[in-house]
PDB file of C-alpha atoms in Angstrom:
ATOM      1  CA  UNK D   1     -16.134  15.780  28.055  1.00 50.00           C
ATOM      2  CA  UNK D   2     -16.839  12.910  29.777  1.00 51.00           C
ATOM      3  CA  UNK D   3     -14.224   9.663  29.191  1.00 50.00           C
ATOM      4  CA  UNK D   4     -17.242   7.877  27.591  1.00 45.00           C
ATOM      5  CA  UNK D   5     -17.849  10.442  24.932  1.00 39.00           C
ATOM      6  CA  UNK D   6     -14.038  10.837  24.616  1.00 41.00           C
ATOM      7  CA  UNK D   7     -13.449   6.969  23.603  1.00 40.00           C
ATOM      8  CA  UNK D   8     -16.738   6.941  21.360  1.00 37.00           C
ATOM      9  CA  UNK D   9     -15.235  10.193  19.303  1.00 37.00           C
ATOM     10  CA  UNK D  10     -12.046   8.070  19.504  1.00 39.00           C
ATOM     11  CA  UNK D  11     -13.258   5.010  18.083  1.00 37.00           C
ATOM     12  CA  UNK D  12     -15.299   6.896  16.119  1.00 40.00           C
ATOM     13  CA  UNK D  13     -12.664   8.543  14.298  1.00 37.00           C
ATOM     14  CA  UNK D  14     -10.249   5.952  14.281  1.00 38.00           C
ATOM     15  CA  UNK D  15     -13.341   3.211  12.150  1.00 38.00           C
ATOM     16  CA  UNK D  16     -14.272   6.421  10.039  1.00 42.00           C
ATOM     17  CA  UNK D  17     -10.338   6.843   8.497  1.00 39.00           C
ATOM     18  CA  UNK D  18      -9.699   3.198   8.675  1.00 42.00           C
ATOM     19  CA  UNK D  19      -8.207   1.833   5.448  1.00 47.00           C
ATOM     20  CA  UNK D  20     -10.544  -0.030   2.791  1.00 48.00           C
ATOM     21  CA  UNK D  21      -9.209  -2.628   0.899  1.00 56.00           C
ATOM     22  CA  UNK D  22      -9.579  -2.224  -2.578  1.00 67.00           C
ATOM     23  CA  UNK D  23     -11.915  -4.463  -4.705  1.00 79.00           C
ATOM     24  CA  UNK D  24      -9.972  -7.371  -6.032  1.00 94.00           C
ATOM     25  CA  UNK D  25     -10.609  -8.677  -9.922  1.00 97.00           C
ATOM     26  CA  UNK D  26     -11.647  -7.010 -13.205  1.00 97.00           C
ATOM     27  CA  UNK D  27     -15.155  -5.306 -13.642  1.00 97.00           C
ATOM     28  CA  UNK D  28     -17.423  -7.698 -15.720  1.00 96.00           C
ATOM     29  CA  UNK D  29     -19.835  -6.505 -17.630  1.00 96.00           C
ATOM     30  CA  UNK D  30     -22.751  -9.128 -18.901  1.00 94.00           C
ATOM     31  CA  UNK D  31     -24.827  -8.469 -22.119  1.00 93.00           C
ATOM     32  CA  UNK D  32     -27.632 -10.366 -23.238  1.00 89.00           C
ATOM     33  CA  UNK D  33     -26.920 -11.928 -26.641  1.00 79.00           C
ATOM     34  CA  UNK D  34     -23.498 -12.603 -28.565  1.00 70.00           C
ATOM     35  CA  UNK D  35     -22.920  -9.834 -30.174  1.00 69.00           C
ATOM     36  CA  UNK D  36     -18.953  -8.962 -30.304  1.00 72.00           C
ATOM     37  CA  UNK D  37     -19.401  -5.317 -30.297  1.00 73.00           C
ATOM     38  CA  UNK D  38     -20.684  -5.324 -26.871  1.00 76.00           C
ATOM     39  CA  UNK D  39     -23.674  -2.183 -27.589  1.00 74.00           C
ATOM     40  CA  UNK D  40     -25.583  -1.093 -25.210  1.00 84.00           C
ATOM     41  CA  UNK D  41     -25.871  -0.896 -21.484  1.00 90.00           C
ATOM     42  CA  UNK D  42     -24.901  -4.138 -19.763  1.00 94.00           C
ATOM     43  CA  UNK D  43     -27.589  -6.232 -18.070  1.00 93.00           C
ATOM     44  CA  UNK D  44     -25.231  -7.014 -15.421  1.00 94.00           C
ATOM     45  CA  UNK D  45     -21.904  -5.614 -13.777  1.00 96.00           C
ATOM     46  CA  UNK D  46     -19.832  -7.166 -10.609  1.00 96.00           C
ATOM     47  CA  UNK D  47     -16.277  -7.800  -9.903  1.00 97.00           C
ATOM     48  CA  UNK D  48     -14.698 -10.706 -10.450  1.00 96.00           C
ATOM     49  CA  UNK D  49     -11.504 -12.774 -11.795  1.00 95.00           C
ATOM     50  CA  UNK D  50     -11.801 -14.120 -14.726  1.00 95.00           C
ATOM     51  CA  UNK D  51     -12.413 -17.952 -13.547  1.00 94.00           C
ATOM     52  CA  UNK D  52     -15.728 -19.336 -14.710  1.00 92.00           C
ATOM     53  CA  UNK D  53     -16.807 -22.714 -15.716  1.00 90.00           C
ATOM     54  CA  UNK D  54     -20.760 -22.912 -15.837  1.00 87.00           C
ATOM     55  CA  UNK D  55     -21.149 -26.125 -17.735  1.00 81.00           C
ATOM     56  CA  UNK D  56     -24.752 -25.792 -18.654  1.00 77.00           C
ATOM     57  CA  UNK D  57     -25.694 -23.092 -16.582  1.00 84.00           C
ATOM     58  CA  UNK D  58     -26.052 -19.892 -16.552  1.00 88.00           C
ATOM     59  CA  UNK D  59     -23.810 -16.963 -15.162  1.00 90.00           C
ATOM     60  CA  UNK D  60     -26.977 -15.169 -13.896  1.00 91.00           C
ATOM     61  CA  UNK D  61     -30.760 -15.939 -13.854  1.00 90.00           C
ATOM     62  CA  UNK D  62     -31.096 -12.539 -15.940  1.00 90.00           C
ATOM     63  CA  UNK D  63     -28.491 -13.638 -18.539  1.00 88.00           C
ATOM     64  CA  UNK D  64     -29.059 -17.093 -19.558  1.00 86.00           C
ATOM     65  CA  UNK D  65     -27.058 -20.116 -20.146  1.00 87.00           C
ATOM     66  CA  UNK D  66     -26.852 -19.457 -23.631  1.00 86.00           C
ATOM     67  CA  UNK D  67     -25.951 -16.311 -25.994  1.00 87.00           C
ATOM     68  CA  UNK D  68     -24.208 -13.628 -23.848  1.00 89.00           C
ATOM     69  CA  UNK D  69     -21.303 -12.025 -23.537  1.00 91.00           C
ATOM     70  CA  UNK D  70     -18.600 -10.695 -21.457  1.00 93.00           C
ATOM     71  CA  UNK D  71     -16.512  -7.875 -21.565  1.00 95.00           C
ATOM     72  CA  UNK D  72     -14.164  -7.190 -18.046  1.00 96.00           C
ATOM     73  CA  UNK D  73     -11.814  -4.114 -18.100  1.00 97.00           C
ATOM     74  CA  UNK D  74      -9.213  -3.408 -15.254  1.00 98.00           C
ATOM     75  CA  UNK D  75      -5.991  -3.244 -14.892  1.00 98.00           C
ATOM     76  CA  UNK D  76      -2.875  -6.261 -13.782  1.00 97.00           C
ATOM     77  CA  UNK D  77      -0.304  -5.915 -11.646  1.00 97.00           C
ATOM     78  CA  UNK D  78       3.291  -8.163 -12.316  1.00 97.00           C
ATOM     79  CA  UNK D  79       4.545  -9.804  -9.365  1.00 97.00           C
ATOM     80  CA  UNK D  80       8.308  -9.623 -10.930  1.00 97.00           C
ATOM     81  CA  UNK D  81      10.052  -8.472 -14.082  1.00 97.00           C
ATOM     82  CA  UNK D  82       9.914 -11.085 -16.792  1.00 96.00           C
ATOM     83  CA  UNK D  83       8.823 -12.594 -20.018  1.00 94.00           C
ATOM     84  CA  UNK D  84       4.782 -13.413 -19.311  1.00 96.00           C
ATOM     85  CA  UNK D  85       3.036 -16.312 -21.199  1.00 94.00           C
ATOM     86  CA  UNK D  86      -1.293 -15.730 -21.156  1.00 95.00           C
ATOM     87  CA  UNK D  87      -3.074 -18.384 -21.711  1.00 93.00           C
ATOM     88  CA  UNK D  88      -7.284 -18.561 -21.684  1.00 93.00           C
ATOM     89  CA  UNK D  89      -9.264 -21.839 -21.428  1.00 87.00           C
ATOM     90  CA  UNK D  90     -12.574 -21.295 -23.581  1.00 85.00           C
ATOM     91  CA  UNK D  91     -15.705 -22.358 -25.267  1.00 82.00           C
ATOM     92  CA  UNK D  92     -16.466 -19.874 -27.340  1.00 80.00           C
ATOM     93  CA  UNK D  93     -14.672 -17.164 -28.324  1.00 85.00           C
ATOM     94  CA  UNK D  94     -12.317 -14.554 -26.410  1.00 90.00           C
ATOM     95  CA  UNK D  95     -10.041 -11.787 -27.308  1.00 92.00           C
ATOM     96  CA  UNK D  96      -7.450 -10.687 -24.821  1.00 94.00           C
ATOM     97  CA  UNK D  97      -5.405  -7.059 -24.672  1.00 94.00           C
ATOM     98  CA  UNK D  98      -2.597  -6.375 -21.965  1.00 95.00           C
ATOM     99  CA  UNK D  99      -1.481  -2.645 -22.114  1.00 94.00           C
ATOM    100  CA  UNK D 100      -3.948  -2.391 -25.513  1.00 92.00           C
ATOM    101  CA  UNK D 101      -2.000  -4.962 -27.197  1.00 91.00           C
ATOM    102  CA  UNK D 102      -4.055  -7.750 -28.410  1.00 92.00           C
ATOM    103  CA  UNK D 103      -2.480 -10.706 -27.070  1.00 92.00           C
ATOM    104  CA  UNK D 104      -5.087 -13.542 -28.183  1.00 91.00           C
ATOM    105  CA  UNK D 105      -8.133 -13.358 -30.800  1.00 89.00           C
ATOM    106  CA  UNK D 106     -10.146 -16.339 -30.803  1.00 78.00           C
ATOM    107  CA  UNK D 107     -13.496 -15.382 -31.379  1.00 76.00           C
ATOM    108  CA  UNK D 108     -14.897 -18.537 -33.441  1.00 71.00           C
ATOM    109  CA  UNK D 109     -17.493 -20.777 -31.904  1.00 71.00           C
ATOM    110  CA  UNK D 110     -15.582 -24.001 -30.992  1.00 72.00           C
ATOM    111  CA  UNK D 111     -15.200 -26.484 -27.933  1.00 69.00           C
ATOM    112  CA  UNK D 112     -13.163 -26.113 -24.658  1.00 73.00           C
ATOM    113  CA  UNK D 113      -9.968 -24.752 -26.543  1.00 72.00           C
ATOM    114  CA  UNK D 114      -6.288 -23.484 -25.185  1.00 71.00           C
ATOM    115  CA  UNK D 115      -5.419 -20.350 -26.280  1.00 71.00           C
ATOM    116  CA  UNK D 116      -1.997 -18.755 -25.566  1.00 73.00           C
ATOM    117  CA  UNK D 117      -0.275 -15.519 -26.764  1.00 78.00           C
ATOM    118  CA  UNK D 118       2.761 -14.551 -27.215  1.00 71.00           C
ATOM    119  CA  UNK D 119       5.069 -13.339 -25.134  1.00 81.00           C
ATOM    120  CA  UNK D 120       5.022 -10.139 -22.677  1.00 90.00           C
ATOM    121  CA  UNK D 121       7.508  -8.249 -21.009  1.00 93.00           C
ATOM    122  CA  UNK D 122       6.696  -7.011 -17.962  1.00 95.00           C
ATOM    123  CA  UNK D 123       7.787  -5.245 -14.830  1.00 96.00           C
ATOM    124  CA  UNK D 124       7.233  -6.116 -11.072  1.00 97.00           C
ATOM    125  CA  UNK D 125       4.704  -3.716  -9.421  1.00 96.00           C
ATOM    126  CA  UNK D 126       3.840  -2.123 -12.661  1.00 96.00           C
ATOM    127  CA  UNK D 127       0.407  -1.868 -13.235  1.00 97.00           C
ATOM    128  CA  UNK D 128      -1.148  -2.642 -16.923  1.00 97.00           C
ATOM    129  CA  UNK D 129      -4.402  -1.836 -18.187  1.00 97.00           C
ATOM    130  CA  UNK D 130      -6.161  -5.501 -19.067  1.00 97.00           C
ATOM    131  CA  UNK D 131      -9.264  -6.435 -21.544  1.00 96.00           C
ATOM    132  CA  UNK D 132     -11.028  -9.732 -21.839  1.00 95.00           C
ATOM    133  CA  UNK D 133     -13.629 -10.198 -23.881  1.00 94.00           C
ATOM    134  CA  UNK D 134     -15.529 -13.502 -24.180  1.00 91.00           C
ATOM    135  CA  UNK D 135     -19.323 -14.594 -26.280  1.00 89.00           C
ATOM    136  CA  UNK D 136     -21.282 -18.045 -25.326  1.00 87.00           C
ATOM    137  CA  UNK D 137     -23.295 -19.192 -28.345  1.00 86.00           C
ATOM    138  CA  UNK D 138     -24.528 -22.921 -27.248  1.00 82.00           C
ATOM    139  CA  UNK D 139     -23.458 -25.831 -25.053  1.00 83.00           C
ATOM    140  CA  UNK D 140     -21.422 -25.388 -22.093  1.00 84.00           C
ATOM    141  CA  UNK D 141     -19.784 -22.103 -21.095  1.00 87.00           C
ATOM    142  CA  UNK D 142     -15.963 -21.377 -19.806  1.00 89.00           C
ATOM    143  CA  UNK D 143     -13.361 -18.949 -19.742  1.00 92.00           C
ATOM    144  CA  UNK D 144     -10.218 -19.141 -17.113  1.00 94.00           C
ATOM    145  CA  UNK D 145      -7.455 -16.809 -17.504  1.00 95.00           C
ATOM    146  CA  UNK D 146      -4.025 -17.919 -16.849  1.00 95.00           C
ATOM    147  CA  UNK D 147      -0.768 -16.580 -16.629  1.00 96.00           C
ATOM    148  CA  UNK D 148       2.691 -18.201 -16.676  1.00 96.00           C
ATOM    149  CA  UNK D 149       6.172 -15.984 -15.417  1.00 96.00           C
ATOM    150  CA  UNK D 150      10.098 -16.503 -14.576  1.00 96.00           C
ATOM    151  CA  UNK D 151       9.629 -18.668 -11.120  1.00 96.00           C
ATOM    152  CA  UNK D 152       5.776 -19.461 -11.411  1.00 95.00           C
ATOM    153  CA  UNK D 153       4.338 -22.526 -13.117  1.00 95.00           C
ATOM    154  CA  UNK D 154       1.129 -21.428 -14.982  1.00 94.00           C
ATOM    155  CA  UNK D 155      -1.989 -20.744 -12.573  1.00 96.00           C
ATOM    156  CA  UNK D 156      -5.314 -18.796 -12.698  1.00 96.00           C
ATOM    157  CA  UNK D 157      -4.601 -14.827 -12.616  1.00 97.00           C
ATOM    158  CA  UNK D 158      -5.256 -14.105  -8.934  1.00 97.00           C
ATOM    159  CA  UNK D 159      -7.988 -11.754  -8.506  1.00 96.00           C
ATOM    160  CA  UNK D 160      -5.194 -10.409  -6.227  1.00 96.00           C
ATOM    161  CA  UNK D 161      -3.072  -9.414  -9.209  1.00 97.00           C
ATOM    162  CA  UNK D 162      -6.742  -7.855 -10.420  1.00 97.00           C
ATOM    163  CA  UNK D 163      -8.855  -4.612 -10.094  1.00 97.00           C
ATOM    164  CA  UNK D 164     -11.374  -2.913 -11.706  1.00 97.00           C
ATOM    165  CA  UNK D 165      -9.841  -0.028 -11.573  1.00 96.00           C
ATOM    166  CA  UNK D 166      -8.519   1.228 -15.260  1.00 93.00           C
ATOM    167  CA  UNK D 167      -4.787   2.784 -15.380  1.00 95.00           C
ATOM    168  CA  UNK D 168      -3.012   4.313 -18.812  1.00 94.00           C
ATOM    169  CA  UNK D 169      -1.308   2.489 -21.425  1.00 93.00           C
ATOM    170  CA  UNK D 170       2.508   1.942 -19.900  1.00 92.00           C
ATOM    171  CA  UNK D 171       5.152   2.985 -22.722  1.00 87.00           C
ATOM    172  CA  UNK D 172       7.589   0.278 -23.875  1.00 67.00           C
ATOM    173  CA  UNK D 173       5.689  -2.606 -23.369  1.00 52.00           C
ATOM    174  CA  UNK D 174       7.100  -5.347 -25.744  1.00 56.00           C
ATOM    175  CA  UNK D 175       5.117  -8.605 -27.001  1.00 57.00           C
ATOM    176  CA  UNK D 176       7.053 -10.779 -29.250  1.00 55.00           C
ATOM    177  CA  UNK D 177       6.590 -14.315 -31.002  1.00 50.00           C
ATOM    178  CA  UNK D 178       2.531 -14.463 -31.208  1.00 52.00           C
ATOM    179  CA  UNK D 179       1.506 -18.483 -31.584  1.00 51.00           C
ATOM    180  CA  UNK D 180       0.376 -19.106 -35.479  1.00 51.00           C
ATOM    181  CA  UNK D 181      -2.880 -20.566 -34.363  1.00 51.00           C
ATOM    182  CA  UNK D 182      -4.340 -17.052 -32.703  1.00 48.00           C
ATOM    183  CA  UNK D 183      -2.923 -14.208 -34.901  1.00 49.00           C
ATOM    184  CA  UNK D 184      -2.811 -12.190 -31.690  1.00 48.00           C
ATOM    185  CA  UNK D 185      -0.752  -9.005 -31.635  1.00 48.00           C
ATOM    186  CA  UNK D 186      -2.484  -5.985 -32.858  1.00 47.00           C
ATOM    187  CA  UNK D 187      -4.513  -2.810 -31.434  1.00 45.00           C
ATOM    188  CA  UNK D 188      -7.410  -3.895 -28.895  1.00 48.00           C
TER     189      UNK D 188
END
């Protein structure tokens, strides 16, 4: 075999076995209408973080600017061990569940509002299932997912901490002290 052919074979093998970076973000399923039960097939699916402010615009032309809902699913990996507090900045309603525990439940039509979770204990390097549900009725539309944990002030949950791949529930996750306003801590 010639040296030239050998080089092409080696390069081909290296490229063929190169690792592909996993997708970052959650699987966002977009539905037309504000049905909070998400029936039927989504009109649009994409991988993304939960960090949106459409103001009066639309998430996509096929969805429209009013009367839509989104369900994001996947997993979240804790960078450190400790107590986490999740918050959402929403207009209109949303629910958030971590490890199949409902930590924020604010499915009401409202102007832009902050909603916080109770405290959730997470372990460094552990990946937990997460689900965020959002709906928009009219007016401005926004949804942003924030977290705060030991050594980190409140920040938007970065795409690098999220994966569209669902994982199994992790045993022994604890959540405590829900805020009275959100009525959270139920099974999602």
